[in-house]
Coordinates of C-alpha atoms in Angstrom, one line a residue:
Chain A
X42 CA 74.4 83.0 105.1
X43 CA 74.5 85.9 102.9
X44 CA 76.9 87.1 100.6
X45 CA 78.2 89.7 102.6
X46 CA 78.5 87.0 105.8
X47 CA 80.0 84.6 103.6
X48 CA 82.8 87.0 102.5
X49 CA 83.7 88.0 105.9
X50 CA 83.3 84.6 107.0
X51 CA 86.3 84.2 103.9
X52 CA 88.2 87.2 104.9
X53 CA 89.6 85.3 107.4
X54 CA 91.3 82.6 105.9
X55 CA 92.3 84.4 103.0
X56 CA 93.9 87.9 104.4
X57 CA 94.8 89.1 101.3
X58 CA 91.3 89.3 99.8
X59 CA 90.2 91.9 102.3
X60 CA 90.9 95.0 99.5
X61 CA 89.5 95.2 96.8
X62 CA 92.0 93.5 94.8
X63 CA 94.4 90.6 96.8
X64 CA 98.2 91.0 96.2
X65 CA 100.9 88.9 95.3
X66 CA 104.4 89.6 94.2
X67 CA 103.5 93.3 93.3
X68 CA 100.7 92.1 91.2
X69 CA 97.5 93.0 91.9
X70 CA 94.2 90.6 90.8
X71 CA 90.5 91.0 91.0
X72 CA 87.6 89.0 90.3
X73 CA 83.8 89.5 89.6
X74 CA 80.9 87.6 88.5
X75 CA 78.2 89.2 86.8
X76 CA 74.8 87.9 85.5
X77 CA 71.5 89.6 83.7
X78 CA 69.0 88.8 86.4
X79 CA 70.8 91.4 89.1
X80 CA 73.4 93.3 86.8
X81 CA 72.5 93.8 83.4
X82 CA 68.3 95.4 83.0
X83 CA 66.4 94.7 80.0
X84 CA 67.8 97.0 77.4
X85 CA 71.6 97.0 78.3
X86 CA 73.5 96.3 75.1
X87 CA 76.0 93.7 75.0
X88 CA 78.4 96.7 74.3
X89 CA 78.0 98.1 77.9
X90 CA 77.7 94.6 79.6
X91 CA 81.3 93.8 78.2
X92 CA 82.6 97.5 79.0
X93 CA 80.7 97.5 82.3
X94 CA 82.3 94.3 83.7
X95 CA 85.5 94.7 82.6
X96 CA 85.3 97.8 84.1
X97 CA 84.4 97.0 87.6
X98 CA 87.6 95.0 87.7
X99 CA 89.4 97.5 86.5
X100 CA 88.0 99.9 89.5
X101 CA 88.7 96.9 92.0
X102 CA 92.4 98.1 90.3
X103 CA 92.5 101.9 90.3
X104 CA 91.3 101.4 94.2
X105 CA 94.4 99.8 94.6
X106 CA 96.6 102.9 93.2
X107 CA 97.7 100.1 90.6
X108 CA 98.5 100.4 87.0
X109 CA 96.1 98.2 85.3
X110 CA 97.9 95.8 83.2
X111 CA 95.2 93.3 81.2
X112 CA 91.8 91.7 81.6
X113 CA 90.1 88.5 81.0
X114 CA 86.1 87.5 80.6
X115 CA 84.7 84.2 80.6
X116 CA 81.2 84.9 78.5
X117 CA 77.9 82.5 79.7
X118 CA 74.8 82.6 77.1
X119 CA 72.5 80.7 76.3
X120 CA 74.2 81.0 72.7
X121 CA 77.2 82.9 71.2
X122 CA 75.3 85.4 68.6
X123 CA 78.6 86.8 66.1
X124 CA 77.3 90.1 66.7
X125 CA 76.6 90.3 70.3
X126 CA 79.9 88.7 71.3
X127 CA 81.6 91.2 69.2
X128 CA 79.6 93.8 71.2
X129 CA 80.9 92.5 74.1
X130 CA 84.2 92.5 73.2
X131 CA 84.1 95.9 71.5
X132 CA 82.8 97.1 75.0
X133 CA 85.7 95.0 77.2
X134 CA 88.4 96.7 74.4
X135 CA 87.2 99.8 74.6
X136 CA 87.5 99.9 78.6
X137 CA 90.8 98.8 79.0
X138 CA 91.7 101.2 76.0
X139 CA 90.6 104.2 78.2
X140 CA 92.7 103.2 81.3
X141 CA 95.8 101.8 78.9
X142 CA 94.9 98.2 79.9
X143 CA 95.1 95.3 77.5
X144 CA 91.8 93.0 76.9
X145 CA 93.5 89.5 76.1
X146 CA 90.2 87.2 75.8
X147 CA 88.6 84.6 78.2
X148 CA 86.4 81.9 77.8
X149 CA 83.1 80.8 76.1
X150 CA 80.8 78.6 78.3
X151 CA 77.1 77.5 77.5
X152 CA 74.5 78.7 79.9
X153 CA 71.1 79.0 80.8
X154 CA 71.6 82.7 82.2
X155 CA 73.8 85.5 80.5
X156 CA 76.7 85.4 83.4
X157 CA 80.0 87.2 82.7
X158 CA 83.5 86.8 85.4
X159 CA 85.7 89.3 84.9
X160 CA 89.4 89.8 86.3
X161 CA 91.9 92.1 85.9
X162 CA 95.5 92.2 86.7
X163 CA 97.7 95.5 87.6
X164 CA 100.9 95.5 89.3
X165 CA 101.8 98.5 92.2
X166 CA 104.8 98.6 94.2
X167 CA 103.0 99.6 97.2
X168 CA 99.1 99.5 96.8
X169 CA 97.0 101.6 98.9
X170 CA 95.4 99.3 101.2
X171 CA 91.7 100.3 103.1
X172 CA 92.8 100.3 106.8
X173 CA 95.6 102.6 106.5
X174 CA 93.3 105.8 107.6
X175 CA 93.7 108.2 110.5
X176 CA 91.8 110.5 112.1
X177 CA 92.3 113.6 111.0
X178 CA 92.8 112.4 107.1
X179 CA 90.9 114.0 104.9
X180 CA 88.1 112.0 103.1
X181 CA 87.5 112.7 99.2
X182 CA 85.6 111.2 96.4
X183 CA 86.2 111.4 92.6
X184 CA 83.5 112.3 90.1
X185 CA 80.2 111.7 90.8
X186 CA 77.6 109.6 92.8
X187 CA 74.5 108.2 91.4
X188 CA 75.1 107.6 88.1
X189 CA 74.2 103.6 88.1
X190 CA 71.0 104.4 90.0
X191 CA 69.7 107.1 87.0
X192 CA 70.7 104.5 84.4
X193 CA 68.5 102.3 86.3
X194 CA 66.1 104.9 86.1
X195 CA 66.4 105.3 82.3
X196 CA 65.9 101.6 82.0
X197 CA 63.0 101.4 83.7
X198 CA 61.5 104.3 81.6
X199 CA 62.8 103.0 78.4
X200 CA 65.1 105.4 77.9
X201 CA 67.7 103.2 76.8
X202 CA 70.7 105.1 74.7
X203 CA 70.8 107.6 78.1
X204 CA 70.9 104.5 80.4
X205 CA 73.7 102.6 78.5
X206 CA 75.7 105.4 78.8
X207 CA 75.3 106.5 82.1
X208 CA 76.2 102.9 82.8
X209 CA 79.6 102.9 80.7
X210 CA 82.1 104.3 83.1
X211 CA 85.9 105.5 83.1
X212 CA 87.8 103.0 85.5
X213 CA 89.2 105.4 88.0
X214 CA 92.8 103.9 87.1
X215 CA 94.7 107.4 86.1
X216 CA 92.9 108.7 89.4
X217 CA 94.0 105.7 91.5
X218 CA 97.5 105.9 90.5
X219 CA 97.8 109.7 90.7
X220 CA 96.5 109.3 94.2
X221 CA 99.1 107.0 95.1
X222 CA 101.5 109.1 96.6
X223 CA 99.2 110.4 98.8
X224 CA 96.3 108.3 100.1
X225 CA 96.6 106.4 103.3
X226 CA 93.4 104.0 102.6
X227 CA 91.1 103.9 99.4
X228 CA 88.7 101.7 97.8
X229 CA 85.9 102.0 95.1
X230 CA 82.3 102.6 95.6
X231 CA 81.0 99.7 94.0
X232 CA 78.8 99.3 97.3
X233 CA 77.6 102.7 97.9
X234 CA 79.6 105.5 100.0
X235 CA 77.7 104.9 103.1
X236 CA 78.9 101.4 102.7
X237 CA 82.1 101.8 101.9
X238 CA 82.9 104.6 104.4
X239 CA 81.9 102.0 107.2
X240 CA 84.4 99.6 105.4
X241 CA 87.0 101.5 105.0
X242 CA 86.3 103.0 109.0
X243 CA 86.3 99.2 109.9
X244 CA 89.1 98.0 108.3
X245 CA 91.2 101.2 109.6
X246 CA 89.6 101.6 113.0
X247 CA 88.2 105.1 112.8
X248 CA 85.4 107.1 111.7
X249 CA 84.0 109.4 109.6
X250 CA 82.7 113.1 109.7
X251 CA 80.8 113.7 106.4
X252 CA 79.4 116.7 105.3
X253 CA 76.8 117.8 102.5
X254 CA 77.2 118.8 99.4
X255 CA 78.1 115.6 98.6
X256 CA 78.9 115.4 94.6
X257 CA 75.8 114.0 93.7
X258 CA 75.2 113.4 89.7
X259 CA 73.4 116.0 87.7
X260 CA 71.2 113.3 86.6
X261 CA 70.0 112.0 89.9
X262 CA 69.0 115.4 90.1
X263 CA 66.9 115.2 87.2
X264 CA 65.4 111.6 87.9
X265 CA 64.4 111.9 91.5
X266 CA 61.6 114.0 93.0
X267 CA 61.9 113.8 96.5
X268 CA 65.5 114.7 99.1
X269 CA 64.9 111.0 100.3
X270 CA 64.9 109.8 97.0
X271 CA 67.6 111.9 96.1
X272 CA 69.9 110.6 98.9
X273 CA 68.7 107.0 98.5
X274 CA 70.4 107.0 94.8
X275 CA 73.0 109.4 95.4
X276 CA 74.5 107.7 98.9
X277 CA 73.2 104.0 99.4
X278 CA 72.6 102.9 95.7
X279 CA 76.1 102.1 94.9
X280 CA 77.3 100.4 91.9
X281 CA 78.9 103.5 91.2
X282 CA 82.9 103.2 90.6
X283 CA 84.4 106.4 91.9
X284 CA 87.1 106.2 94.7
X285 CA 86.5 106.7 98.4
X286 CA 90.2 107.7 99.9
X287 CA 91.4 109.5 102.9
X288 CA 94.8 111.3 102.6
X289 CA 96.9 114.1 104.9
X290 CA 94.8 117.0 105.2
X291 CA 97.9 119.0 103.9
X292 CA 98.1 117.5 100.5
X293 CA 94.4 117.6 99.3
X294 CA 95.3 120.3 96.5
X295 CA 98.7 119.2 95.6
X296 CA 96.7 115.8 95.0
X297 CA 93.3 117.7 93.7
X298 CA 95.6 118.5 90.7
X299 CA 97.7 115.6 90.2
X300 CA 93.9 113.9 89.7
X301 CA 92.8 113.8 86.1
X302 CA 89.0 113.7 87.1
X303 CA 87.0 116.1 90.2
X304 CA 88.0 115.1 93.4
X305 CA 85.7 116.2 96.1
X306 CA 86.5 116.5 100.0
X307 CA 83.9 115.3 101.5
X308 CA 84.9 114.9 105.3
X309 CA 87.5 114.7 108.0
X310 CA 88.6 111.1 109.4
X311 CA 87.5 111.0 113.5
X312 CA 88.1 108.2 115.8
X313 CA 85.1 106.6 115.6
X314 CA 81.8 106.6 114.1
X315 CA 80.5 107.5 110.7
X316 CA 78.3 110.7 110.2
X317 CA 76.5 112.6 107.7
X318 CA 76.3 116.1 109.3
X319 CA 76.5 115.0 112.5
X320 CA 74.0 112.7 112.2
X321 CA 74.4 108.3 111.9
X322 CA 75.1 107.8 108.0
X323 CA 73.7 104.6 108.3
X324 CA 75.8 101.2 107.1
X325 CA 73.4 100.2 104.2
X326 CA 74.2 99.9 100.6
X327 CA 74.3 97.4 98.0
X328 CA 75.0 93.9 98.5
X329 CA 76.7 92.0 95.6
Chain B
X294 CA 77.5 79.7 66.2
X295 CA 79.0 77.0 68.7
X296 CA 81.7 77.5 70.9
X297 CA 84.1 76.8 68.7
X298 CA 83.6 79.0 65.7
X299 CA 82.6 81.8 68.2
X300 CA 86.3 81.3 69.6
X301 CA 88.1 80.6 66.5
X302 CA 86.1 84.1 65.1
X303 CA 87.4 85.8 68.2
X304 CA 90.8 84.5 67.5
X305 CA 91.3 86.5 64.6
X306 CA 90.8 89.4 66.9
X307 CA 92.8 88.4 69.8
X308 CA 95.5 87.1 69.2
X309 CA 96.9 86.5 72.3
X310 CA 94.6 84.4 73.3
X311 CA 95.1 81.7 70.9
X312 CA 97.1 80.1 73.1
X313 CA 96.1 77.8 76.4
X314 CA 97.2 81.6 78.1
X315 CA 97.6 84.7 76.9
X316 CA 100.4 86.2 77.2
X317 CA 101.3 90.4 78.7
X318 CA 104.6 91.9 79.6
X319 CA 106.0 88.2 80.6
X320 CA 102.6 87.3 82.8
X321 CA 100.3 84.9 81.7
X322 CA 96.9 85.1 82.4
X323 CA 94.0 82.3 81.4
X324 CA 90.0 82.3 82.4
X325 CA 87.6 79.6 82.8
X326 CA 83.3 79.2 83.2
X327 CA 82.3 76.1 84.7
X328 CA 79.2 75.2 85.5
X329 CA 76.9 72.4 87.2
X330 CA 74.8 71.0 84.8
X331 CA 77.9 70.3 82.1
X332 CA 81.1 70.2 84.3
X333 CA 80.1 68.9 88.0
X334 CA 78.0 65.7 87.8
X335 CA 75.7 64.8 90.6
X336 CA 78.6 63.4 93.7
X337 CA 80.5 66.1 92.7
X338 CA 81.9 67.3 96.1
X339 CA 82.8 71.1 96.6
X340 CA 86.1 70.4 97.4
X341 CA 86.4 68.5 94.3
X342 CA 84.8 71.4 92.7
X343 CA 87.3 74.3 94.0
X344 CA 90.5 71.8 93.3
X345 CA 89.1 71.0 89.9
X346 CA 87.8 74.7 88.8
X347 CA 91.5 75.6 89.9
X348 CA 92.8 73.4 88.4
X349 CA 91.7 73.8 85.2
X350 CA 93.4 77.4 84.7
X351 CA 96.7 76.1 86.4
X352 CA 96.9 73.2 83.3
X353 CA 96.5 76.4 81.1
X354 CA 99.4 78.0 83.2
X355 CA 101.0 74.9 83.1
X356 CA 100.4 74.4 79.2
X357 CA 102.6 77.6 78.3
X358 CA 105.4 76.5 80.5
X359 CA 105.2 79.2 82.7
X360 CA 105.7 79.3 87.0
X361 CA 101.9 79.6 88.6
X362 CA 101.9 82.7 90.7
X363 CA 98.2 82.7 92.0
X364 CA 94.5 82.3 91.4
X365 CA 91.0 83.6 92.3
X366 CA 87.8 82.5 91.5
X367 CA 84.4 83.6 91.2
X368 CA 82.1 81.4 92.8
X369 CA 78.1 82.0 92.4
X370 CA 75.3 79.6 93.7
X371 CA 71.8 80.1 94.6
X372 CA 73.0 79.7 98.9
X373 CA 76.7 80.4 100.5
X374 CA 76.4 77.8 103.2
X375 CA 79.6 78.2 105.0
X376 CA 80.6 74.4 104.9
X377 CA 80.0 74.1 101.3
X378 CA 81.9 77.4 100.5
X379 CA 85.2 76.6 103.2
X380 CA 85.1 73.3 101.2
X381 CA 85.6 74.9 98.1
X382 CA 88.1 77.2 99.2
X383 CA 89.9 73.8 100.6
X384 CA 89.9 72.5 97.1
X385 CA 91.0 75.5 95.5
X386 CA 93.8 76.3 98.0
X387 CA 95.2 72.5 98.2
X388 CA 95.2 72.5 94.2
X389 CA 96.7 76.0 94.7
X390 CA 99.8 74.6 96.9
X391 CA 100.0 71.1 95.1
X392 CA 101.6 73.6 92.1
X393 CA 102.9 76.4 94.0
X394 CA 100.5 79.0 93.6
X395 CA 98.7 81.0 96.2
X396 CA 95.0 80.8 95.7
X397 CA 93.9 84.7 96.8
X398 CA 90.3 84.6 97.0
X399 CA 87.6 86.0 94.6
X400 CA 83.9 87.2 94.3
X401 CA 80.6 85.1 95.7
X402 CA 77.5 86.2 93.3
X403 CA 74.1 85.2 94.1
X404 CA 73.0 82.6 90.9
X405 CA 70.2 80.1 90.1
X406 CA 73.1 77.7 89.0
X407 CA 76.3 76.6 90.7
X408 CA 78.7 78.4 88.7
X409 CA 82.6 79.0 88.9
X410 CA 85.0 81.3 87.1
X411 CA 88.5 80.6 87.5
X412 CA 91.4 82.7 86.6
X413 CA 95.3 82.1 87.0
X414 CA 98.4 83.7 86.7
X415 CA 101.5 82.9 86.5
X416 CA 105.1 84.7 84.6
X417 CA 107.5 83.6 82.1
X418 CA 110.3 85.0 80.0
X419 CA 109.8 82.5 76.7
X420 CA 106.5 81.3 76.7
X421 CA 105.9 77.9 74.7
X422 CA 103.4 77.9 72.1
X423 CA 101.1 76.0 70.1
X424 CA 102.7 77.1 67.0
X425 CA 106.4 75.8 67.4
X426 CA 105.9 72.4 66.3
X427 CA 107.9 71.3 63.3
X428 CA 108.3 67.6 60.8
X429 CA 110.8 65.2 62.9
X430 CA 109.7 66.4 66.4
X431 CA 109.0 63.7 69.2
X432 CA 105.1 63.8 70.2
X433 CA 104.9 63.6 74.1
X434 CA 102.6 63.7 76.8
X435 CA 102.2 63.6 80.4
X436 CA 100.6 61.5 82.8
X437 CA 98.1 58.8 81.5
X438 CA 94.3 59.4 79.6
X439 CA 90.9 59.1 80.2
X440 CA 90.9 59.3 83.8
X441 CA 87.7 61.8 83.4
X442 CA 85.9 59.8 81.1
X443 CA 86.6 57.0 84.2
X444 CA 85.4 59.9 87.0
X445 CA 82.3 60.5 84.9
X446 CA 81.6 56.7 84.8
X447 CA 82.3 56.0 88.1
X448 CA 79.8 58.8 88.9
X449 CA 77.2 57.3 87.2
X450 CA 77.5 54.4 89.3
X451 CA 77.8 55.8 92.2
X452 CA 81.4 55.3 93.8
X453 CA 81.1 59.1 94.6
X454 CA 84.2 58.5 96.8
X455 CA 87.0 57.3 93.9
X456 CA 85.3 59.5 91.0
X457 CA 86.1 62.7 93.6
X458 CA 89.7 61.4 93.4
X459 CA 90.0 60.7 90.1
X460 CA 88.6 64.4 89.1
X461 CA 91.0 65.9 91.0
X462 CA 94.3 65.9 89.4
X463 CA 98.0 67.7 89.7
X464 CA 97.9 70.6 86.9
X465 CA 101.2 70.0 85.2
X466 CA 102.9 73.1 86.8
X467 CA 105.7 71.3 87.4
X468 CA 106.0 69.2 84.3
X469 CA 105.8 72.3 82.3
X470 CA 108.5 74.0 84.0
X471 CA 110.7 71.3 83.4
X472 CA 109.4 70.8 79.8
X473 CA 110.0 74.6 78.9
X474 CA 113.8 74.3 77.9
X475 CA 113.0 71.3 75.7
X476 CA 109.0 71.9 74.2
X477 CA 108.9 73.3 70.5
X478 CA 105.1 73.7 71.0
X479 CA 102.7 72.7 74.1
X480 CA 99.0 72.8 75.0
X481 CA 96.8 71.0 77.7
X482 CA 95.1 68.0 76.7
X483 CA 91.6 69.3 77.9
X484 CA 89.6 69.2 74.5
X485 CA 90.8 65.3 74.5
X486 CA 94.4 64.0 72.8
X487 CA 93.1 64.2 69.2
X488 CA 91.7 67.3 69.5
X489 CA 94.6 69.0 70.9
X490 CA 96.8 67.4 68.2
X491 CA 94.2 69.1 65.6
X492 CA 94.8 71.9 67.3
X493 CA 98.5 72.2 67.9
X494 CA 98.5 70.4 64.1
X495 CA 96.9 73.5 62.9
X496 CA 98.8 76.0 64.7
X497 CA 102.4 74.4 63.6
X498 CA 101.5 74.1 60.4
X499 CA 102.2 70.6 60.3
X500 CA 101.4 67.0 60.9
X501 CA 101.4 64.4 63.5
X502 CA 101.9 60.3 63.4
X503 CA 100.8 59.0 66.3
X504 CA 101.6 55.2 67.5
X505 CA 99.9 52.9 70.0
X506 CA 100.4 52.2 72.4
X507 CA 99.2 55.0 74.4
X508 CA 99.2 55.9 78.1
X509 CA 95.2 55.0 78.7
X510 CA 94.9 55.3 82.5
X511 CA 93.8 51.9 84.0
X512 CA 91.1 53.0 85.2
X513 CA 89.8 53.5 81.9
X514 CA 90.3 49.8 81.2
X515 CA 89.0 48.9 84.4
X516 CA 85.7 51.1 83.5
X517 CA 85.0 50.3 79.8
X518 CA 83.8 46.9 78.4
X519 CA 85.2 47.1 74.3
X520 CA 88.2 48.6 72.9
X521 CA 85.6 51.4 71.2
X522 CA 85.1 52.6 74.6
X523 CA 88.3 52.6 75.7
X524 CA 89.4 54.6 72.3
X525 CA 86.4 57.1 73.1
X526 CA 87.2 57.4 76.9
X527 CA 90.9 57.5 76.3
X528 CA 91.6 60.0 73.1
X529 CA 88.2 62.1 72.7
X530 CA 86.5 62.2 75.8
X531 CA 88.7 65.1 77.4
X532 CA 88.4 66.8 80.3
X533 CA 91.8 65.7 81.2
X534 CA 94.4 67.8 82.0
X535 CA 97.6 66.3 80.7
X536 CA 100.4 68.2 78.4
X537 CA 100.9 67.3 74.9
X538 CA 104.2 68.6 73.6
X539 CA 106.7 68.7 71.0
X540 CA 110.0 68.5 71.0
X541 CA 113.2 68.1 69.4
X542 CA 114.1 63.9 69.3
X543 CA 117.2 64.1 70.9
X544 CA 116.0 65.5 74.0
X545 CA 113.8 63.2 74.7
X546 CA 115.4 61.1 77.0
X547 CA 116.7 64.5 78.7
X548 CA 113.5 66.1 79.1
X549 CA 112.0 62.6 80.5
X550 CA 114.2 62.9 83.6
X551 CA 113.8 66.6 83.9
X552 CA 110.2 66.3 84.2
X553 CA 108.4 64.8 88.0
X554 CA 105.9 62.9 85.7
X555 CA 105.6 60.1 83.5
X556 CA 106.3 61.5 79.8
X557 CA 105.4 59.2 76.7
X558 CA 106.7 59.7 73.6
X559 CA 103.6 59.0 71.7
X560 CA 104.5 59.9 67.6
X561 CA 106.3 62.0 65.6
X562 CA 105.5 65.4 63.8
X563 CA 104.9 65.2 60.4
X564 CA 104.4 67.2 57.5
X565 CA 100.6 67.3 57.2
X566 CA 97.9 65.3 58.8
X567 CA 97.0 63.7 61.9
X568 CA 97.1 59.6 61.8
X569 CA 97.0 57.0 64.4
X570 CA 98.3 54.0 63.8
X571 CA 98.6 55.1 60.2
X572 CA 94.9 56.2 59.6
X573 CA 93.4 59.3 60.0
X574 CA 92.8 60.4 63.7
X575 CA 89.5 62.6 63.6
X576 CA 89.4 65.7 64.7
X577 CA 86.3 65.5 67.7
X578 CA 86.5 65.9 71.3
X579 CA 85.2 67.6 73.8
X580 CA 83.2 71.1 72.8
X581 CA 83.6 73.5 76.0

């Protein structure tokens, strides 16, 4: 069974872990495990891991139109190097500093494979959930798409200080909650937007009319040669942490301003199916 | 650097988190790694597993006296088979409802080793901490000692079935809810009862004179063959998950019938060092 079996296989016993974040008692809480083999290339500093992994809980929280409230790491190495830990926690501080979170510590555990788990807290009175779209919403993304696949890029061609901090990220948490009045479903990108336009078209039971130009980064641009490559890191790559969100076609510019990032529209919510200019945009993307 | 200095060195920068929890806008909020090799010998059922991963941040929740809202946890092995995984999930949801929380799912990660993060949450308006202890304070502690060290043996010789029981045990919720009013200072007992009175020692400012006898679980007795054993089992081994509090003398017969556990008055706070029996009570237990 893979992962992405296995979690739908736990969706249902545990409804409220179908969002990114579950909710209880107007608190919001998110998990994620981490580890270098899959997450963190040769040449990320500790600095980024710690800011990276706080930071996709903190997303898991913006998608959620919470205010993010603290964060916790449990840290696995083979050993605990002064320097590298204090990297690490530079990096989780300095996160949670730029969303007006608190990093309050974790654990310390002894192992074989550098493995970092990561949650953050947030509370919202009413989070936005993922199947609350219609057709006819509006669909818009913040910022950018791409940017972990080029720091992957960079990595690979030993272009290192570029690739760390392509891979450092604001958590959308300022955009999340400024969205909150107006979204009906929302959720990060963590798994690619073709991905997480068919979730959020399952879990809302509709579909999706996207069209080009999709805000894909600058530096995809730069690192790709071919369209298909292009599209490959800007649409299916994920591991990017901007929000997907659909919203009443009416209040796309009151909300475009109230947004403290770019917020692209990027489609119209139909009943069914998802399309990229008319044609499939196929259900691919990355699994965790 | 072991785990210990690396902690005590990240202490100095997080000061919240020298506690079992720390502590944000009346939440607490308390991480743990735990992983195959060290924590989950060979018989280790998943069940087991999920109730005593759980578990392990609820006794943290429990340890600052606060109400256990909820908990997720990260859970990564090398294959999600779905009875294995709905067995965990069975352990972490009963240890979950044994203490009133509501376990709310987590992450699945893909990992060479079985490995589990942990985090709970739970709210309170006067957290108790490690640092309230002072000279003429009743010593107490819940439950009974060494039933790990026991699990661990038993493992090793096979009764799979009783060591399973024995390593899962009720987090102290309850007891520490009850304890709050009363407990000058608190911690879990899960670095072993001389460590934590080193460590609660050092965080009062103060001493402790502890007297036998002590609450050794029977099982200890049953398990070991000399009283060195039982002493190592019993009061460094660890692992355990019992509260050792301090509180003011007069209460104690109050906060005995306040609290759904066995509590032992076990010493008395002094004004510097940590004795048994009148000699010195070393400061070694279990390294996470």
């Amino acid at each position: 069974m893979d992962e992405r079996a296995a979690l739908a296989d736990l969706a249902d016993r545990l409804p409220n872990a179908g969002d990114d974040c579950a909710v209880v008692d107007g608190q919001v809480i998110t998990t994620d495990m981490l580890h270098e083999r899959t997450d963190f290339p040769a040449g990320t500093t500790r600095y980024t891991a710690g800011w990276r992994a706080v930071g996709a809980s903190l997303s898991d929280v913006a998608a959620m139109g919470a205010d993010a409230t603290a964060a916790v790491a449990a840290y696995g190495a083979p050993s605990f190097e002064a320097g590298e830990l204090a990297a690490f926690v530079d990096g989780a501080e300095d996160v949670c500093h730029a969303v007006g979170a608190e990093y309050v510590g974790g654990d310390l555990d002894s192992h074989d494979e550098f493995t970092v788990a990561t949650t953050a807290i947030g509370s919202v009175a009413a989070p936005v959930h993922r199947s609350g779209a219609s057709p006819g919403d509006a669909v818009c993304v913040t910022g950018t798409l791409g940017r972990s696949a080029a720091a992957l890029e960079l990595f690979d061609r030993g272009d290192t200080n570029r690739a760390n901090e392509l891979f450092q990220f604001e958590p959308r948490v300022r955009a999340g909650t400024a969205l909150r009045p107006y979204a009906a479903a929302m959720m990060d990108s963590s798994d690619g937007l073709a991905r997480s336009l068919h979730q959020l078209a399952e879990a809302s039971g509709c579909g999706f009319a996207i069209e080009a130009p999709l805000p894909i980064d600058p530096a995809v641009d730069e690192l790709t040669d071919t369209p298909q490559e292009r599209r490959e890191s800007g649409l299916f790559f994920g591991e990017d942490f901007e929000l997907v969100c659909t919203l009443p076609e009416p209040d796309v510019s009151e909300a475009r301003e109230a947004v403290p990032c770019p917020l692209h529209r990027i489609g119209t919510a139909t009943e069914h199916g998802v399309t990229l200019d008319g044609e499939t945009f196929p259900d691919r993307g990355y699994s965790h």
